[in-house]
Amino acid sequence: MSLSNTQRYTGLIDRYRDRLPVTASTRAISLGEGNTPLIKLENIPRLIGKNVTIYVKYEGLNPTGSFKDRGMTMAVTKAVEEGSKAIICASTGNTSASAAAYAARAGIKAFVLIPEGKIAMGKLAQAMMYGAITLQIRGNFDDGMQLVKEVAAEAPVTIVNSINPFRLQGQKTAAFEIVEELGQAPDYHALPVGNAGNITAHWMGYRESTAPADQQASNRVAYQPETDSFSGLTTGGKLPKMLGYQAAGSAPFLRGGPVADPETLATAIRIGNPQSWHHAQRLMKDCGGWFDELTDAEILDTQRMLAMYEGVFCEPASAASVGGVLRDIKNGKIAEGSVIVCTLTGNGLKDPDTAIQQCKDAVMLQIDATLSQVKDGILSNM
Ligand code: F0G
């Protein structure tokens, strides 16, 4: 017996059709993205001895293992609707994986520009497996982004980086889900920041979802960050303070301008020239949140802590959100009693190399395949 569409979750475009720039007849290119778990941390708050409620929004459980799928379902749906036969992006890895998958689903071509030697192995495997045409450039993400903009002016390809406004429209739905689940926005929402597209999208989503109900459905693209034309609709509900955490070697928002040679082990956010710079500056002023930076060591420590104490395996960049929040709780910037949501943007399986590198002290025994040696291995480690 098959389930009807009302019972099956069929992706975020179907779920939020009335709040996205699509029509009833738009054919959604979907892989069932969105609807990700909001997991309450149970052990880490106790370990740090603070009375705070921390949820992680585990975006690593999207179809290609990152939040990019929320934006990509919209970007590819609109590209196909507009007759495009090919998409293109620059990427630190996740966007390329997602673009490749949704292009495969749509039956169009994907071209992806990635910095040679600087993307995690799982992401490269995805782009290749989904059949993208991969252009490894001897340069970084920022170089790739510049080239994508230039080539799109000369070749028939649709850019699906977050400068494509439909990307942010899809990504805003993460905030809708959080408001639905918690009944209101949290006090703080923390994200790792690279191009600052996702933090912008979340702010849009919170502003739209806390607007009075009668104004939501009628405003398909309610909040326009370019003009802040959503002003006046937000009298309804509480808004969170947005917190953006960067890797110290790639922290243009902390330096006050572009960084020429960004470097970090968290390769997903190895970006020196954020594409949503102005949106992010603007929203930080509006929400009263802040940017901060973490060293690679802090990022990796937090990644391991989440895995070992909560059973949640995210990729390094994602851990910056939780690492920053834990530090700001300890130093009192975030008060006890607060409700905090941290986005875990990507799945830990994306980057097995970095994970294994930092688990050199993990217990791993080489033994003979005998009962006595297995038993010794257990009893000596109880
Ligand atoms: N976390 C992960 C895992 C990412 O892949 C990215 C961006 C970010 C955070 C930052 O999000 O750019 O919206 O501020 N990855 C892009 C890519 C750049 O190409 O996959 P942002």
mmCIF file of C-alpha atoms and ligand atoms in Angstrom, residues 67-68 90-95 123 141 192-198 268-269 271 315 317-318 345-346, ligand 1:
data_model
loop_
_atom_site.group_PDB
_atom_site.id
_atom_site.type_symbol
_atom_site.label_atom_id
_atom_site.label_comp_id
_atom_site.label_asym_id
_atom_site.label_seq_id
_atom_site.Cartn_x
_atom_site.Cartn_y
_atom_site.Cartn_z
ATOM 1 C CA PHE A 67 22.455 22.482 4.807
ATOM 2 C CA LYS A 68 23.219 23.328 1.179
ATOM 3 C CA ALA A 90 32.477 27.632 -6.814
ATOM 4 C CA SER A 91 32.742 25.597 -3.659
ATOM 5 C CA THR A 92 34.717 24.549 -0.641
ATOM 6 C CA GLY A 93 33.005 21.174 -1.122
ATOM 7 C CA ASN A 94 29.454 21.030 0.186
ATOM 8 C CA THR A 95 27.856 23.284 -2.398
ATOM 9 C CA LYS A 123 32.759 15.964 -0.754
ATOM 10 C CA PHE A 141 37.317 29.576 -3.062
ATOM 11 C CA PRO A 192 29.667 28.916 11.421
ATOM 12 C CA VAL A 193 30.236 31.710 8.908
ATOM 13 C CA GLY A 194 31.974 31.573 5.535
ATOM 14 C CA ASN A 195 30.151 33.579 2.869
ATOM 15 C CA ALA A 196 27.537 34.526 5.487
ATOM 16 C CA GLY A 197 24.719 33.299 3.240
ATOM 17 C CA ASN A 198 23.315 30.901 5.791
ATOM 18 C CA ALA A 268 34.322 24.399 4.448
ATOM 19 C CA ILE A 269 34.745 27.945 5.798
ATOM 20 C CA ILE A 271 36.779 31.918 2.681
ATOM 21 C CA GLU A 315 32.312 18.213 10.208
ATOM 22 C CA ALA A 317 33.462 23.860 10.341
ATOM 23 C CA SER A 318 30.105 22.995 11.907
ATOM 24 C CA THR A 345 25.976 22.581 9.022
ATOM 25 C CA GLY A 346 27.570 19.381 7.726
HETATM 26 N N1 F0G B 1 29.497 25.084 7.283
HETATM 27 C C1 F0G B 1 29.695 24.264 6.231
HETATM 28 C C2 F0G B 1 29.806 22.810 6.489
HETATM 29 C C3 F0G B 1 29.821 24.815 4.933
HETATM 30 O O1 F0G B 1 30.023 23.991 3.901
HETATM 31 C C4 F0G B 1 29.730 26.202 4.756
HETATM 32 C C5 F0G B 1 29.883 26.797 3.428
HETATM 33 C C6 F0G B 1 29.500 27.000 5.884
HETATM 34 C C7 F0G B 1 29.378 26.403 7.121
HETATM 35 C C8 F0G B 1 29.369 28.468 5.795
HETATM 36 O O2 F0G B 1 28.138 28.870 5.282
HETATM 37 O O3 F0G B 1 29.000 30.316 3.493
HETATM 38 O O4 F0G B 1 26.615 30.401 4.167
HETATM 39 O O5 F0G B 1 28.383 31.303 5.657
HETATM 40 N N2 F0G B 1 30.240 26.145 2.419
HETATM 41 C C9 F0G B 1 30.258 26.655 1.041
HETATM 42 C C10 F0G B 1 30.564 25.548 0.065
HETATM 43 C C11 F0G B 1 31.103 27.855 0.864
HETATM 44 O O6 F0G B 1 31.092 25.805 -1.019
HETATM 45 O O7 F0G B 1 30.220 24.406 0.357
HETATM 46 P P1 F0G B 1 28.022 30.324 4.608
#
